[in-house]
Short mmCIF file of C-alpha atoms and ligand atoms in Angstrom, two decimals:
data_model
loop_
_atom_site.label_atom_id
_atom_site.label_comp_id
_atom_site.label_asym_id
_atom_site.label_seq_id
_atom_site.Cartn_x
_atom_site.Cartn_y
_atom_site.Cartn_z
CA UNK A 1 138.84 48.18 145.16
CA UNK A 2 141.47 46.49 142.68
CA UNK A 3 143.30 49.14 140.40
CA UNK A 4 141.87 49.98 136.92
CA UNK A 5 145.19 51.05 135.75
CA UNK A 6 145.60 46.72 135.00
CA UNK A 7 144.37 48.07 131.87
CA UNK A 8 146.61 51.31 131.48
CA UNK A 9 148.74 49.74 129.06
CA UNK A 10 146.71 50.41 125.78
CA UNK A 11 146.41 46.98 123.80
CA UNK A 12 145.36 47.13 119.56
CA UNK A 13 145.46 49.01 116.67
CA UNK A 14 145.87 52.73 116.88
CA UNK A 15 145.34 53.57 113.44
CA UNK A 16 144.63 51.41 109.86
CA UNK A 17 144.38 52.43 106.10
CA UNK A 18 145.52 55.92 105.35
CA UNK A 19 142.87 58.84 105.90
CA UNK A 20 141.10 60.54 102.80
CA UNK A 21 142.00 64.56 102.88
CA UNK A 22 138.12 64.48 103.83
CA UNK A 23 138.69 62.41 106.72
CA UNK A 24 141.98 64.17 107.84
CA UNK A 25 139.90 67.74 107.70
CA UNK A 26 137.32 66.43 110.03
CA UNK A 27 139.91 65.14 112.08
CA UNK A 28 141.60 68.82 112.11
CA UNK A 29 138.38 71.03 112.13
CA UNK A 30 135.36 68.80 114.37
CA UNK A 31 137.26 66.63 115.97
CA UNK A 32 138.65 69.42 118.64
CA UNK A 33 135.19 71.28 119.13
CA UNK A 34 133.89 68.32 120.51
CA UNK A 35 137.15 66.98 122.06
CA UNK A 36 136.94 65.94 125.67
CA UNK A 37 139.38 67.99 128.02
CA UNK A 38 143.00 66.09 127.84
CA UNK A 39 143.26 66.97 131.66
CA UNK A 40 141.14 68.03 134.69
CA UNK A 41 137.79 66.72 136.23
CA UNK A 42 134.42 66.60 134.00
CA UNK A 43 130.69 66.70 134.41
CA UNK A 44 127.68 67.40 132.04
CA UNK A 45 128.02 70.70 132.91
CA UNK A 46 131.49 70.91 132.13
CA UNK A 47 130.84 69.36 128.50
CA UNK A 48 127.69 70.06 127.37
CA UNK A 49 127.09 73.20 129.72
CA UNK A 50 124.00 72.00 131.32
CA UNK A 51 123.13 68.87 134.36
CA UNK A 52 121.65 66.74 131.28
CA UNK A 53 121.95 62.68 131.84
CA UNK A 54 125.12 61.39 130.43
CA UNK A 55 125.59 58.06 128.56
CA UNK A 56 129.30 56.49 127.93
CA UNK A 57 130.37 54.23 125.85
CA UNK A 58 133.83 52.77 125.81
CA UNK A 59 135.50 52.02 122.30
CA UNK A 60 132.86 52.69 120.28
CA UNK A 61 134.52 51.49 116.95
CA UNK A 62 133.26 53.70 114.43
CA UNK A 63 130.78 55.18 116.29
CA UNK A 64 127.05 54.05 114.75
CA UNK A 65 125.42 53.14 118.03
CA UNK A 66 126.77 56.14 119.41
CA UNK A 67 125.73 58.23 116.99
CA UNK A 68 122.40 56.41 117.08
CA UNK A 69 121.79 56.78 120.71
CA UNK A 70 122.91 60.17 120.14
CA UNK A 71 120.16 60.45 117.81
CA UNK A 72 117.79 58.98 119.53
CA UNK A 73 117.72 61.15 123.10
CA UNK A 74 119.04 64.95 121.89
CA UNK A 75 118.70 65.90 125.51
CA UNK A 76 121.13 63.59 126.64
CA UNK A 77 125.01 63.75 126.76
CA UNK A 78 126.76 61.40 125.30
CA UNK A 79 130.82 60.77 125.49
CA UNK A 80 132.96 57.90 123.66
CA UNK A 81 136.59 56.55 123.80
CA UNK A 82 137.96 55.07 121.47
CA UNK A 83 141.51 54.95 120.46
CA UNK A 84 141.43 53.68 116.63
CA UNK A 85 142.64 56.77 114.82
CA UNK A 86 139.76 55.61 111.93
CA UNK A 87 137.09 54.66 114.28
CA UNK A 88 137.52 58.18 114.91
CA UNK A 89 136.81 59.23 111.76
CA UNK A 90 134.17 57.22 111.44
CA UNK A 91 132.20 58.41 114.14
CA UNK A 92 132.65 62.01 113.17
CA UNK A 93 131.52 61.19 110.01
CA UNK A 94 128.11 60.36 111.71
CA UNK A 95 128.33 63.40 114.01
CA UNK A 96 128.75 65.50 111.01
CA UNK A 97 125.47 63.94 108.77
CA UNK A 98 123.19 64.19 111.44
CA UNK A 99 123.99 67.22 113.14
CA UNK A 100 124.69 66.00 116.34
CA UNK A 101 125.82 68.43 119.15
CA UNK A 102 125.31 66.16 122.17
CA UNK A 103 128.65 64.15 121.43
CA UNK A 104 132.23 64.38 123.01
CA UNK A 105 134.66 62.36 122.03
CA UNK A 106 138.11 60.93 123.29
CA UNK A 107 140.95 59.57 121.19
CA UNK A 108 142.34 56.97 123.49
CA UNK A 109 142.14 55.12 126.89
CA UNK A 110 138.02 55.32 128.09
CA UNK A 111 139.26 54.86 131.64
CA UNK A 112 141.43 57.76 131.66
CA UNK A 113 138.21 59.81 131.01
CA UNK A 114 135.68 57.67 133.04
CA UNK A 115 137.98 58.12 135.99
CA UNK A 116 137.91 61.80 135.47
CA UNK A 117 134.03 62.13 135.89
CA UNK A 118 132.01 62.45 139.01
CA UNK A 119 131.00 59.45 141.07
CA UNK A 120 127.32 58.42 139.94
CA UNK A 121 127.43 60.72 137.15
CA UNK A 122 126.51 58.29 134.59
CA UNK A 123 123.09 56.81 133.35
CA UNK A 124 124.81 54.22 130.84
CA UNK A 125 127.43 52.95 130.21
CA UNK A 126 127.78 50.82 127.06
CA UNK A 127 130.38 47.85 126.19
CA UNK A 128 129.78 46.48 122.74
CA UNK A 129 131.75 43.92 121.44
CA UNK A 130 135.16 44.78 123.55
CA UNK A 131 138.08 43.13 122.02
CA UNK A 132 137.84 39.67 123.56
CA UNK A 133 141.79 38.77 124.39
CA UNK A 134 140.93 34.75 123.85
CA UNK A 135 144.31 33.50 125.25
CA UNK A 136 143.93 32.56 129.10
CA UNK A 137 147.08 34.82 129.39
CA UNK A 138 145.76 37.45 128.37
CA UNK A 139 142.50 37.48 130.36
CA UNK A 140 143.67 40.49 133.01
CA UNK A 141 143.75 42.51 129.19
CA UNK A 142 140.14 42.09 128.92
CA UNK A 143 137.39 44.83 129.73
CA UNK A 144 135.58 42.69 131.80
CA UNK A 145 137.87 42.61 135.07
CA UNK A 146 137.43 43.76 138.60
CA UNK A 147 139.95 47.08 138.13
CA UNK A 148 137.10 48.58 135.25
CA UNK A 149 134.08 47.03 136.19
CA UNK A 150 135.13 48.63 139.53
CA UNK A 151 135.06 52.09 137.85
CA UNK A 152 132.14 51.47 135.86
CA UNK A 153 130.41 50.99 138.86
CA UNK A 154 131.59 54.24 140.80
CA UNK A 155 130.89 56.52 137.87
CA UNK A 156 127.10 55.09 136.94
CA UNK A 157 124.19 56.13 139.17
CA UNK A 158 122.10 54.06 141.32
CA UNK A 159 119.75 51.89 138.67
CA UNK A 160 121.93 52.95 135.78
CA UNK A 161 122.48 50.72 132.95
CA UNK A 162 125.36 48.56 132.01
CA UNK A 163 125.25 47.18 128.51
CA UNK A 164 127.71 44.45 126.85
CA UNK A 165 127.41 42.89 123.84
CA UNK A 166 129.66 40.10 122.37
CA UNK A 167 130.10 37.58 119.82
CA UNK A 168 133.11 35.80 121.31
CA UNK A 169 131.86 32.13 123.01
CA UNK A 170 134.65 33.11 125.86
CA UNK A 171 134.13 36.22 126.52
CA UNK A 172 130.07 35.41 127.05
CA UNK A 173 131.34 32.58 129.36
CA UNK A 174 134.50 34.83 131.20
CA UNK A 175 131.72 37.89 131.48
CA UNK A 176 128.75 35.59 133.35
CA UNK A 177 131.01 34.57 135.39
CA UNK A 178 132.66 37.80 136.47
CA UNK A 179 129.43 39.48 136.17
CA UNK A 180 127.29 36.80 138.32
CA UNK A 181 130.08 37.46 141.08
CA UNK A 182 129.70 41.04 142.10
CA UNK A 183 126.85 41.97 144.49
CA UNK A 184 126.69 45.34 142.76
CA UNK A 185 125.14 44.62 139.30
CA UNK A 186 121.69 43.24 138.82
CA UNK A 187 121.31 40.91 135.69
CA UNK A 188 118.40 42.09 133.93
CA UNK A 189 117.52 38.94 131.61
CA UNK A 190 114.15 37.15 132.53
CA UNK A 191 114.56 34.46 129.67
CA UNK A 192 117.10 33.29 128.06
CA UNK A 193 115.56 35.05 124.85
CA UNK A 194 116.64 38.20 126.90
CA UNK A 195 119.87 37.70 126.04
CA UNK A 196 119.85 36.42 122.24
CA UNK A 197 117.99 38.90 120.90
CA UNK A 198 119.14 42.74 120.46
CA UNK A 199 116.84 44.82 122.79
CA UNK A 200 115.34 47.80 121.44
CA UNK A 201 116.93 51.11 121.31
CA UNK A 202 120.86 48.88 120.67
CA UNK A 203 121.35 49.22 116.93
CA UNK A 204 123.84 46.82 115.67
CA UNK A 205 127.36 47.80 115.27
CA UNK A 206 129.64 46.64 112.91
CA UNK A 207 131.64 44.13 114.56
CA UNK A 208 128.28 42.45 115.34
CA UNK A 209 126.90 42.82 111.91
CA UNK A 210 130.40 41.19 110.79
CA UNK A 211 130.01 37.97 113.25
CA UNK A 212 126.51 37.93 111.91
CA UNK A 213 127.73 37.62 108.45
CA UNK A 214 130.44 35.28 109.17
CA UNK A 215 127.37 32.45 110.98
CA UNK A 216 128.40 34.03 114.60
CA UNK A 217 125.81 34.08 117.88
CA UNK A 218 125.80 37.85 119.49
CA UNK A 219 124.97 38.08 123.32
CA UNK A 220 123.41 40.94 124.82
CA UNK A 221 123.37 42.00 128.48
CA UNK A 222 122.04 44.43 130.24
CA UNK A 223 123.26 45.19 134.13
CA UNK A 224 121.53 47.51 136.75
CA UNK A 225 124.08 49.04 139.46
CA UNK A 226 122.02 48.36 142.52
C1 SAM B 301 136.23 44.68 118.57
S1 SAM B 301 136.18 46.43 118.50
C2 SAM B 301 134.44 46.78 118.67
C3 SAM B 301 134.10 48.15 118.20
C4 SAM B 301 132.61 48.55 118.35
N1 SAM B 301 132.21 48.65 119.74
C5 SAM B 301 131.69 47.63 117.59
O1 SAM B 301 130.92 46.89 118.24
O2 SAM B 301 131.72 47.65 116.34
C6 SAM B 301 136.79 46.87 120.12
C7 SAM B 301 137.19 48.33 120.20
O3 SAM B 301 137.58 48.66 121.53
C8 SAM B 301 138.61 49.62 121.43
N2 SAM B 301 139.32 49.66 122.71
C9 SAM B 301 140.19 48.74 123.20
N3 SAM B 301 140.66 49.13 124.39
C10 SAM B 301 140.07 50.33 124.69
C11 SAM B 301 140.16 51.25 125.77
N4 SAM B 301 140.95 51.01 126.82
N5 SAM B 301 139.42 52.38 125.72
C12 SAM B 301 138.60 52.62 124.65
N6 SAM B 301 138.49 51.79 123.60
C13 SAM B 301 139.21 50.66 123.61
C14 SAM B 301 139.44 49.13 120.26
O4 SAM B 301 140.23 50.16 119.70
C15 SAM B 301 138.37 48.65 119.30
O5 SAM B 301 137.96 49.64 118.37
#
């Protein structure tokens, strides 16, 4: 198995435009009530007190498909990463408006939580538009590599659900490719309509609503662990 830490060293923005006092009271009040535990092993039962299915999703920006999927299956767990100070915010924002109590949330590294959770634990785990690293030397930086696919792997279930979306041409191209050569992951696409259009249940986030804007193609795939 090659070693997720490749990706230990935290690449991007931490934090952006200064918070609202709005913002910074969520931050102080919700944010640790549904704070994953900094240390120690985790499970549904652990975070949401009950064997419920649990869905990941690793830097989830500022949260709106989490919140939707969240939304969408109340029985579920769900549990984010994401280490943008204001993505943060953002996603408690949602959690706030529609009363969601299914939602845990990390500030920082996803892999230092996925490690953390039981092996096939998870039913999905979602990818949406990860930060594509287009220099050739900085490929190893990307999400898509052997060390986290690895993980991802470990922690889903049998026939769970891998989901990546992306609007960056090399990234699509560097992800087939990785993708096509593990024996673990099943590519779900029948047609190639599969994977230009958004399947159901994936609202769009906002960095694909801003390549959409800006004349970009969006890619979806959708992996089953064998
Ligand atoms: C291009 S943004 C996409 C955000 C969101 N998924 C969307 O589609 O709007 C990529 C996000 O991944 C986050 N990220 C990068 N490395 C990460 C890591 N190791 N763990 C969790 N999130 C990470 C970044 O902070 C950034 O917010």
């Amino acid at each position: 198995m090659n070693d997720p830490t490749t990706l230990r060293r935290l690449y991007g923005r931490r934090s952006g435009h200064k918070l609202r006092q709005g913002q910074s009271a969520l931050l102080e009040q919700l944010l640790p009530a549904l704070s994953v535990p900094e240390e120690g092993p985790l499970s549904a039962e652990i975070l949401f007190g009950d064997s419920r299915p649990l869905h990941f999703e690793i830097g989830f920006g500022s949260g709106e498909h989490l919140a939707y999927r969240a939304d969408l299956l109340p029985d579920h767990g769900f549990i984010g990463a994401e280490p943008f100070l204001n993505g943060v915010v953002g996603a408690l924002v949602h959690i706030r408006d529609n009363h969601l109590g299914n939602v845990r949330l990390h500030m920082g590294d996803a892999l230092n939580v996925l490690e953390r959770l039981p092996d096939a634990s998870l039913s999905f785990v979602y990818l949406l538009h990860p930060d594509p690293w287009p220099k050739a030397r900085h490929s190893k930086r990307r999400m898509v590599n052997p060390g986290p696919l690895d993980l991802i792997a470990a922690k889903l279930k049998p026939g769970g659900e891998f989901r990546l979306g992306t609007d960056d041409p090399t990234y699509c191209r560097w992800s087939m490719m990785v993708m096509n050569g593990r024996a673990d992951f099943e590519w779900l696409a029948e047609s190639a309509a599969d994977f230009l259009t958004r399947p159901g249940g994936w609202p769009e986030t906002r960095y694909e609503s801003k390549a959409r804007r800006q004349g970009r193609e969006v890619w979806y795939f959708r992996y089953r662990l064998a």
